[in-house]
mmCIF file of C-alpha atoms and ligand atoms in Angstrom:
data_model
loop_
_atom_site.group_PDB
_atom_site.id
_atom_site.type_symbol
_atom_site.label_atom_id
_atom_site.label_comp_id
_atom_site.label_asym_id
_atom_site.label_seq_id
_atom_site.Cartn_x
_atom_site.Cartn_y
_atom_site.Cartn_z
ATOM 1 C CA UNK A 1 154.423 52.651 89.545
ATOM 2 C CA UNK A 2 157.522 54.658 89.933
ATOM 3 C CA UNK A 3 157.665 55.686 93.601
ATOM 4 C CA UNK A 4 158.838 59.040 94.138
ATOM 5 C CA UNK A 5 159.374 61.365 97.147
ATOM 6 C CA UNK A 6 160.877 64.579 97.677
ATOM 7 C CA UNK A 7 162.792 66.724 100.163
ATOM 8 C CA UNK A 8 161.610 70.317 99.897
ATOM 9 C CA UNK A 9 163.671 72.994 101.999
ATOM 10 C CA UNK A 10 162.904 76.653 102.144
ATOM 11 C CA UNK A 11 166.104 78.814 101.664
ATOM 12 C CA UNK A 12 165.456 80.856 104.697
ATOM 13 C CA UNK A 13 168.954 80.214 106.261
ATOM 14 C CA UNK A 14 171.582 77.478 106.417
ATOM 15 C CA UNK A 15 170.458 73.857 106.845
ATOM 16 C CA UNK A 16 170.439 72.579 110.251
ATOM 17 C CA UNK A 17 170.710 69.082 111.940
ATOM 18 C CA UNK A 18 166.868 68.867 111.947
ATOM 19 C CA UNK A 19 166.724 69.461 108.264
ATOM 20 C CA UNK A 20 169.360 66.941 107.802
ATOM 21 C CA UNK A 21 167.426 64.280 109.872
ATOM 22 C CA UNK A 22 164.451 64.847 107.466
ATOM 23 C CA UNK A 23 166.318 64.621 104.371
ATOM 24 C CA UNK A 24 168.146 61.549 105.528
ATOM 25 C CA UNK A 25 164.751 59.881 106.212
ATOM 26 C CA UNK A 26 163.751 60.709 102.747
ATOM 27 C CA UNK A 27 166.899 59.134 101.447
ATOM 28 C CA UNK A 28 166.614 56.085 103.481
ATOM 29 C CA UNK A 29 163.091 55.588 102.444
ATOM 30 C CA UNK A 30 163.861 55.993 98.836
ATOM 31 C CA UNK A 31 166.759 53.498 99.042
ATOM 32 C CA UNK A 32 164.733 50.921 100.843
ATOM 33 C CA UNK A 33 161.722 51.242 98.317
ATOM 34 C CA UNK A 34 163.609 51.671 95.125
ATOM 35 C CA UNK A 35 162.181 55.152 94.823
ATOM 36 C CA UNK A 36 163.327 58.389 93.263
ATOM 37 C CA UNK A 37 164.235 61.234 95.621
ATOM 38 C CA UNK A 38 163.730 64.674 94.137
ATOM 39 C CA UNK A 39 164.973 67.921 95.636
ATOM 40 C CA UNK A 40 162.557 70.954 95.493
ATOM 41 C CA UNK A 41 163.393 74.420 96.580
ATOM 42 C CA UNK A 42 160.465 76.119 98.201
ATOM 43 C CA UNK A 43 161.252 79.868 97.836
ATOM 44 C CA UNK A 44 157.918 81.485 97.103
ATOM 45 C CA UNK A 45 158.236 83.567 100.390
ATOM 46 C CA UNK A 46 160.334 86.325 98.911
ATOM 47 C CA UNK A 47 160.423 88.169 102.197
ATOM 48 C CA UNK A 48 162.403 85.379 103.924
ATOM 49 C CA UNK A 49 164.169 83.313 101.155
ATOM 50 C CA UNK A 50 167.606 84.278 99.874
ATOM 51 C CA UNK A 51 169.456 82.977 96.701
ATOM 52 C CA UNK A 52 172.752 82.357 98.656
ATOM 53 C CA UNK A 53 170.772 79.830 100.825
ATOM 54 C CA UNK A 54 169.871 77.827 97.756
ATOM 55 C CA UNK A 55 173.687 77.542 97.040
ATOM 56 C CA UNK A 56 174.332 76.512 100.620
ATOM 57 C CA UNK A 57 171.516 73.951 100.555
ATOM 58 C CA UNK A 58 172.858 72.315 97.428
ATOM 59 C CA UNK A 59 176.400 72.190 98.840
ATOM 60 C CA UNK A 60 175.344 70.754 102.350
ATOM 61 C CA UNK A 61 172.953 68.129 100.840
ATOM 62 C CA UNK A 62 175.678 66.864 98.487
ATOM 63 C CA UNK A 63 178.120 66.747 101.443
ATOM 64 C CA UNK A 64 175.591 64.767 103.446
ATOM 65 C CA UNK A 65 175.426 62.230 100.533
ATOM 66 C CA UNK A 66 172.036 63.050 99.113
ATOM 67 C CA UNK A 67 171.699 62.637 95.410
ATOM 68 C CA UNK A 68 168.933 64.044 93.281
ATOM 69 C CA UNK A 69 168.062 64.164 89.638
ATOM 70 C CA UNK A 70 168.224 67.401 87.595
ATOM 71 C CA UNK A 71 166.550 69.863 87.138
ATOM 72 C CA UNK A 72 165.691 70.827 90.585
ATOM 73 C CA UNK A 73 162.295 72.513 90.718
ATOM 74 C CA UNK A 74 162.724 76.040 92.107
ATOM 75 C CA UNK A 75 159.152 77.267 92.959
ATOM 76 C CA UNK A 76 159.919 81.081 92.208
ATOM 77 C CA UNK A 77 160.303 80.076 88.516
ATOM 78 C CA UNK A 78 156.818 78.338 88.347
ATOM 79 C CA UNK A 79 154.497 81.051 89.629
ATOM 80 C CA UNK A 80 152.111 80.592 86.708
ATOM 81 C CA UNK A 81 151.412 77.025 87.839
ATOM 82 C CA UNK A 82 150.227 78.355 91.193
ATOM 83 C CA UNK A 83 148.319 81.271 89.660
ATOM 84 C CA UNK A 84 146.392 78.979 87.325
ATOM 85 C CA UNK A 85 145.531 76.810 90.317
ATOM 86 C CA UNK A 86 143.971 80.036 91.999
ATOM 87 C CA UNK A 87 142.118 80.631 88.695
ATOM 88 C CA UNK A 88 140.601 77.242 88.933
ATOM 89 C CA UNK A 89 139.553 77.605 92.467
ATOM 90 C CA UNK A 90 137.918 80.974 91.464
ATOM 91 C CA UNK A 91 136.049 79.144 88.803
ATOM 92 C CA UNK A 92 134.862 76.646 91.223
ATOM 93 C CA UNK A 93 133.560 79.423 93.446
ATOM 94 C CA UNK A 94 135.287 78.214 96.470
ATOM 95 C CA UNK A 95 137.727 81.006 97.330
ATOM 96 C CA UNK A 96 136.894 84.788 98.196
ATOM 97 C CA UNK A 97 139.016 87.730 98.478
ATOM 98 C CA UNK A 98 139.747 88.801 101.989
ATOM 99 C CA UNK A 99 140.615 92.398 102.754
ATOM 100 C CA UNK A 100 141.100 91.931 106.457
ATOM 101 C CA UNK A 101 144.311 93.007 108.403
ATOM 102 C CA UNK A 102 145.524 91.184 111.440
ATOM 103 C CA UNK A 103 144.159 94.100 113.390
ATOM 104 C CA UNK A 104 140.699 94.091 111.914
ATOM 105 C CA UNK A 105 140.588 90.286 112.543
ATOM 106 C CA UNK A 106 141.574 90.760 116.135
ATOM 107 C CA UNK A 107 139.018 93.655 116.645
ATOM 108 C CA UNK A 108 136.275 91.425 115.224
ATOM 109 C CA UNK A 109 137.324 88.491 117.429
ATOM 110 C CA UNK A 110 137.283 90.829 120.466
ATOM 111 C CA UNK A 111 133.724 92.059 119.565
ATOM 112 C CA UNK A 112 132.661 88.457 119.252
ATOM 113 C CA UNK A 113 134.212 87.666 122.558
ATOM 114 C CA UNK A 114 131.342 89.574 124.035
ATOM 115 C CA UNK A 115 128.894 86.962 122.843
ATOM 116 C CA UNK A 116 128.255 83.721 124.927
ATOM 117 C CA UNK A 117 130.358 80.678 123.634
ATOM 118 C CA UNK A 118 133.123 83.210 122.543
ATOM 119 C CA UNK A 119 135.736 80.757 123.607
ATOM 120 C CA UNK A 120 134.647 78.515 120.739
ATOM 121 C CA UNK A 121 135.831 81.010 118.124
ATOM 122 C CA UNK A 122 139.343 81.600 119.484
ATOM 123 C CA UNK A 123 141.962 81.400 116.838
ATOM 124 C CA UNK A 124 139.471 81.106 113.915
ATOM 125 C CA UNK A 125 138.762 83.540 110.993
ATOM 126 C CA UNK A 126 135.370 84.929 111.888
ATOM 127 C CA UNK A 127 134.373 85.133 108.286
ATOM 128 C CA UNK A 128 134.437 88.863 108.014
ATOM 129 C CA UNK A 129 134.714 89.035 104.188
ATOM 130 C CA UNK A 130 132.929 85.767 103.348
ATOM 131 C CA UNK A 131 129.595 87.188 102.588
ATOM 132 C CA UNK A 132 130.430 90.380 100.796
ATOM 133 C CA UNK A 133 128.310 90.988 97.722
ATOM 134 C CA UNK A 134 129.960 90.566 94.242
ATOM 135 C CA UNK A 135 129.594 94.426 93.581
ATOM 136 C CA UNK A 136 131.479 95.218 96.987
ATOM 137 C CA UNK A 137 134.176 92.632 96.206
ATOM 138 C CA UNK A 138 134.906 94.095 92.810
ATOM 139 C CA UNK A 139 134.970 97.627 94.334
ATOM 140 C CA UNK A 140 137.357 96.710 97.030
ATOM 141 C CA UNK A 141 139.636 94.550 94.773
ATOM 142 C CA UNK A 142 140.377 97.708 92.772
ATOM 143 C CA UNK A 143 141.399 99.581 95.817
ATOM 144 C CA UNK A 144 142.819 97.396 98.490
ATOM 145 C CA UNK A 145 145.337 94.501 98.754
ATOM 146 C CA UNK A 146 143.569 91.094 99.364
ATOM 147 C CA UNK A 147 144.406 87.593 100.229
ATOM 148 C CA UNK A 148 142.358 84.590 98.861
ATOM 149 C CA UNK A 149 140.573 82.505 101.537
ATOM 150 C CA UNK A 150 139.082 79.263 100.958
ATOM 151 C CA UNK A 151 135.370 79.167 101.870
ATOM 152 C CA UNK A 152 135.470 75.826 103.757
ATOM 153 C CA UNK A 153 131.653 75.367 103.606
ATOM 154 C CA UNK A 154 131.590 75.643 99.683
ATOM 155 C CA UNK A 155 134.733 73.750 99.281
ATOM 156 C CA UNK A 156 133.555 70.819 101.358
ATOM 157 C CA UNK A 157 130.270 70.800 99.524
ATOM 158 C CA UNK A 158 132.121 70.334 96.259
ATOM 159 C CA UNK A 159 134.279 67.150 97.101
ATOM 160 C CA UNK A 160 133.477 63.582 98.057
ATOM 161 C CA UNK A 161 133.392 63.016 101.772
ATOM 162 C CA UNK A 162 134.794 61.819 104.051
ATOM 163 C CA UNK A 163 138.002 63.797 103.536
ATOM 164 C CA UNK A 164 140.693 61.631 104.668
ATOM 165 C CA UNK A 165 144.430 61.120 103.826
ATOM 166 C CA UNK A 166 146.507 57.901 104.087
ATOM 167 C CA UNK A 167 149.266 58.050 106.575
ATOM 168 C CA UNK A 168 152.043 55.525 105.812
ATOM 169 C CA UNK A 169 151.356 53.361 108.935
ATOM 170 C CA UNK A 170 148.114 52.437 107.280
ATOM 171 C CA UNK A 171 145.849 54.836 109.243
ATOM 172 C CA UNK A 172 143.267 56.880 107.580
ATOM 173 C CA UNK A 173 143.485 60.400 109.018
ATOM 174 C CA UNK A 174 140.352 62.643 108.929
ATOM 175 C CA UNK A 175 141.047 66.104 107.506
ATOM 176 C CA UNK A 176 139.995 68.566 110.126
ATOM 177 C CA UNK A 177 139.690 72.066 108.810
ATOM 178 C CA UNK A 178 138.258 74.502 111.261
ATOM 179 C CA UNK A 179 138.495 77.903 109.377
ATOM 180 C CA UNK A 180 138.617 79.567 106.045
ATOM 181 C CA UNK A 181 142.275 79.141 105.538
ATOM 182 C CA UNK A 182 144.364 81.688 103.444
ATOM 183 C CA UNK A 183 145.640 79.888 100.322
ATOM 184 C CA UNK A 184 146.529 83.105 98.357
ATOM 185 C CA UNK A 185 148.781 85.597 100.302
ATOM 186 C CA UNK A 186 148.209 89.390 99.822
ATOM 187 C CA UNK A 187 151.697 89.932 98.395
ATOM 188 C CA UNK A 188 152.115 86.978 95.968
ATOM 189 C CA UNK A 189 148.483 85.847 95.563
ATOM 190 C CA UNK A 190 149.036 82.301 96.529
ATOM 191 C CA UNK A 191 150.445 80.344 99.617
ATOM 192 C CA UNK A 192 152.551 77.460 100.586
ATOM 193 C CA UNK A 193 149.528 75.266 100.951
ATOM 194 C CA UNK A 194 148.691 75.715 97.262
ATOM 195 C CA UNK A 195 152.208 75.664 95.770
ATOM 196 C CA UNK A 196 153.110 72.396 97.743
ATOM 197 C CA UNK A 197 149.932 70.366 96.340
ATOM 198 C CA UNK A 198 150.365 71.847 92.904
ATOM 199 C CA UNK A 199 154.086 70.728 92.776
ATOM 200 C CA UNK A 200 153.577 67.416 94.420
ATOM 201 C CA UNK A 201 151.193 66.581 91.581
ATOM 202 C CA UNK A 202 153.292 68.098 88.747
ATOM 203 C CA UNK A 203 156.395 66.171 90.021
ATOM 204 C CA UNK A 204 154.404 62.811 90.439
ATOM 205 C CA UNK A 205 155.211 62.563 94.089
ATOM 206 C CA UNK A 206 153.705 59.507 95.568
ATOM 207 C CA UNK A 207 155.105 59.546 99.142
ATOM 208 C CA UNK A 208 155.493 62.570 101.117
ATOM 209 C CA UNK A 209 158.002 62.384 103.927
ATOM 210 C CA UNK A 210 158.068 65.337 106.146
ATOM 211 C CA UNK A 211 158.083 66.421 109.831
ATOM 212 C CA UNK A 212 155.124 66.008 112.015
ATOM 213 C CA UNK A 213 154.837 69.765 112.488
ATOM 214 C CA UNK A 214 153.302 69.768 109.082
ATOM 215 C CA UNK A 215 150.566 67.044 109.863
ATOM 216 C CA UNK A 216 147.993 69.724 110.867
ATOM 217 C CA UNK A 217 148.412 71.318 107.383
ATOM 218 C CA UNK A 218 147.735 68.027 105.724
ATOM 219 C CA UNK A 219 143.921 68.398 105.899
ATOM 220 C CA UNK A 220 143.999 71.568 103.801
ATOM 221 C CA UNK A 221 146.419 69.992 101.322
ATOM 222 C CA UNK A 222 144.028 67.059 101.002
ATOM 223 C CA UNK A 223 141.019 69.255 100.461
ATOM 224 C CA UNK A 224 142.989 71.287 97.738
ATOM 225 C CA UNK A 225 143.921 67.993 96.026
ATOM 226 C CA UNK A 226 140.351 66.975 95.831
ATOM 227 C CA UNK A 227 139.072 70.320 94.545
ATOM 228 C CA UNK A 228 141.959 70.458 91.870
ATOM 229 C CA UNK A 229 141.379 66.807 91.192
ATOM 230 C CA UNK A 230 145.039 66.013 91.774
ATOM 231 C CA UNK A 231 146.421 62.545 92.804
ATOM 232 C CA UNK A 232 146.430 61.480 96.531
ATOM 233 C CA UNK A 233 149.991 60.881 97.839
ATOM 234 C CA UNK A 234 150.717 58.752 101.041
ATOM 235 C CA UNK A 235 152.132 60.813 104.011
ATOM 236 C CA UNK A 236 154.771 59.816 106.237
ATOM 237 C CA UNK A 237 155.068 62.251 109.029
ATOM 238 C CA UNK A 238 158.060 61.676 111.115
ATOM 239 C CA UNK A 239 159.006 62.714 114.464
ATOM 240 C CA UNK A 240 160.973 65.884 114.891
ATOM 241 C CA UNK A 241 164.626 66.032 115.882
ATOM 242 C CA UNK A 242 164.357 67.624 119.372
ATOM 243 C CA UNK A 243 166.828 68.958 122.048
ATOM 244 C CA UNK A 244 167.121 67.139 125.241
ATOM 245 C CA UNK A 245 164.691 69.449 126.793
ATOM 246 C CA UNK A 246 162.184 68.546 124.100
ATOM 247 C CA UNK A 247 162.312 71.631 121.879
ATOM 248 C CA UNK A 248 162.300 71.237 118.221
ATOM 249 C CA UNK A 249 165.489 72.356 116.379
ATOM 250 C CA UNK A 250 164.785 75.495 114.389
ATOM 251 C CA UNK A 251 166.662 78.122 112.543
ATOM 252 C CA UNK A 252 165.477 80.657 114.957
ATOM 253 C CA UNK A 253 166.746 79.024 118.082
ATOM 254 C CA UNK A 254 170.207 78.616 116.412
ATOM 255 C CA UNK A 255 170.185 74.895 115.785
ATOM 256 C CA UNK A 256 173.572 73.397 114.830
ATOM 257 C CA UNK A 257 174.179 73.950 111.168
ATOM 258 C CA UNK A 258 175.556 71.454 108.675
ATOM 259 C CA UNK A 259 178.193 74.196 107.646
ATOM 260 C CA UNK A 260 179.368 74.340 111.289
ATOM 261 C CA UNK A 261 179.628 70.489 111.587
ATOM 262 C CA UNK A 262 181.708 70.473 108.418
ATOM 263 C CA UNK A 263 183.856 73.202 109.948
ATOM 264 C CA UNK A 264 184.502 70.936 113.024
ATOM 265 C CA UNK A 265 185.749 68.249 110.559
ATOM 266 C CA UNK A 266 182.820 65.985 111.193
ATOM 267 C CA UNK A 267 182.495 63.396 108.328
ATOM 268 C CA UNK A 268 179.134 62.950 106.624
ATOM 269 C CA UNK A 269 178.967 59.295 107.630
ATOM 270 C CA UNK A 270 179.333 60.226 111.245
ATOM 271 C CA UNK A 271 176.366 62.566 111.134
ATOM 272 C CA UNK A 272 174.321 60.045 109.173
ATOM 273 C CA UNK A 273 175.153 57.237 111.792
ATOM 274 C CA UNK A 274 174.325 59.503 114.632
ATOM 275 C CA UNK A 275 171.109 60.712 113.225
ATOM 276 C CA UNK A 276 169.800 57.477 111.876
ATOM 277 C CA UNK A 277 170.640 54.990 114.640
ATOM 278 C CA UNK A 278 168.781 56.562 117.557
ATOM 279 C CA UNK A 279 165.557 55.289 118.974
ATOM 280 C CA UNK A 280 164.450 58.826 119.991
ATOM 281 C CA UNK A 281 165.642 61.459 117.570
ATOM 282 C CA UNK A 282 167.405 63.728 119.925
ATOM 283 C CA UNK A 283 170.372 66.280 119.255
ATOM 284 C CA UNK A 284 171.874 66.336 122.868
ATOM 285 C CA UNK A 285 173.801 69.537 122.576
ATOM 286 C CA UNK A 286 172.968 72.999 123.715
ATOM 287 C CA UNK A 287 171.302 75.050 120.842
ATOM 288 C CA UNK A 288 174.159 77.681 120.682
ATOM 289 C CA UNK A 289 177.342 76.490 119.202
ATOM 290 C CA UNK A 290 180.266 77.188 121.431
ATOM 291 C CA UNK A 291 183.770 75.485 122.099
ATOM 292 C CA UNK A 292 182.520 73.204 124.761
ATOM 293 C CA UNK A 293 179.726 72.067 122.444
ATOM 294 C CA UNK A 294 182.302 71.536 119.721
ATOM 295 C CA UNK A 295 184.302 69.179 121.951
ATOM 296 C CA UNK A 296 181.199 67.153 122.746
ATOM 297 C CA UNK A 297 179.917 66.852 119.263
ATOM 298 C CA UNK A 298 183.283 65.717 117.869
ATOM 299 C CA UNK A 299 183.541 63.251 120.673
ATOM 300 C CA UNK A 300 180.027 61.825 120.501
ATOM 301 C CA UNK A 301 179.679 61.791 116.677
ATOM 302 C CA UNK A 302 183.218 60.330 116.362
ATOM 303 C CA UNK A 303 181.880 57.272 118.141
ATOM 304 C CA UNK A 304 178.688 56.786 116.208
HETATM 305 N N1 LIG B 401 159.230 73.844 102.592
HETATM 306 C C1 LIG B 401 158.705 73.264 103.788
HETATM 307 C C2 LIG B 401 159.608 73.571 104.933
HETATM 308 O O1 LIG B 401 160.779 73.773 104.650
HETATM 309 C C3 LIG B 401 158.502 71.732 103.643
HETATM 310 C C4 LIG B 401 157.115 71.586 102.968
HETATM 311 C C5 LIG B 401 156.682 70.117 102.955
HETATM 312 O O2 LIG B 401 157.639 69.247 103.105
HETATM 313 O O3 LIG B 401 155.611 69.925 102.518
HETATM 314 O O4 LIG B 401 159.373 73.395 106.005
#
């Protein structure tokens, strides 16, 4: 069987060193296992994704030494695939329209907090729209925007249990799903969870290499794969590149971008050497780029 993995960035900003670390782990695994490495652009979130970031991702990855076959799958060009998966889940009777707003959910949670054991429901969707009648649903669907939620009870009743996924270290991980997750957003009628499992199946991905921040989402992915009768990939959740104070690098805290490293004259092999040769994945520079940082980066990466 042809082994295949993918790197699947979202074009919400410039690629940073944390993204580069993940991309390099995908590349390394592909090289060591004679696997194909695909690139996929995950841009269904039209509120945060920008076309110019797709261009910069392609440039940055090429600079980093990542190669990928054409054509690159760009999710926003395949919305029909995700809509038909929603359709299938509707036919199975495992999703329901949810008309709640953040505010109405919070109010219901507060109301429930009056009950004993209220602590148990913190952070969960309290099922407000789960048991609406068909007639009420139809009426509201004509008038109000709605999300699609998975009815976890009904969904689990449809699939073979136990629901587990295989992690690359050989462990079987139990899929723990504690509430009716949104799998269709109000604005676009599907979600990351749905598009990612549909695409992994369409692209024949056998091994998913991604950050451990996505481990908690794997249970829901596994459930969707079973419901939609899709193949079961193996998951390799890797540690995240962190700052010395233990914070994960992220776009929102101005992690060093690949574009800024290029601007400093860092060569791709220096960055590859630095990121792949550490025991603990740490980026030991303050998060904000400044001149002091720049000197340190050039010195340290120059020696790697
Ligand atoms: N697009 C996701 C991200 O940028 C990655 C999804 C995945 O690897 O499953 O975080």
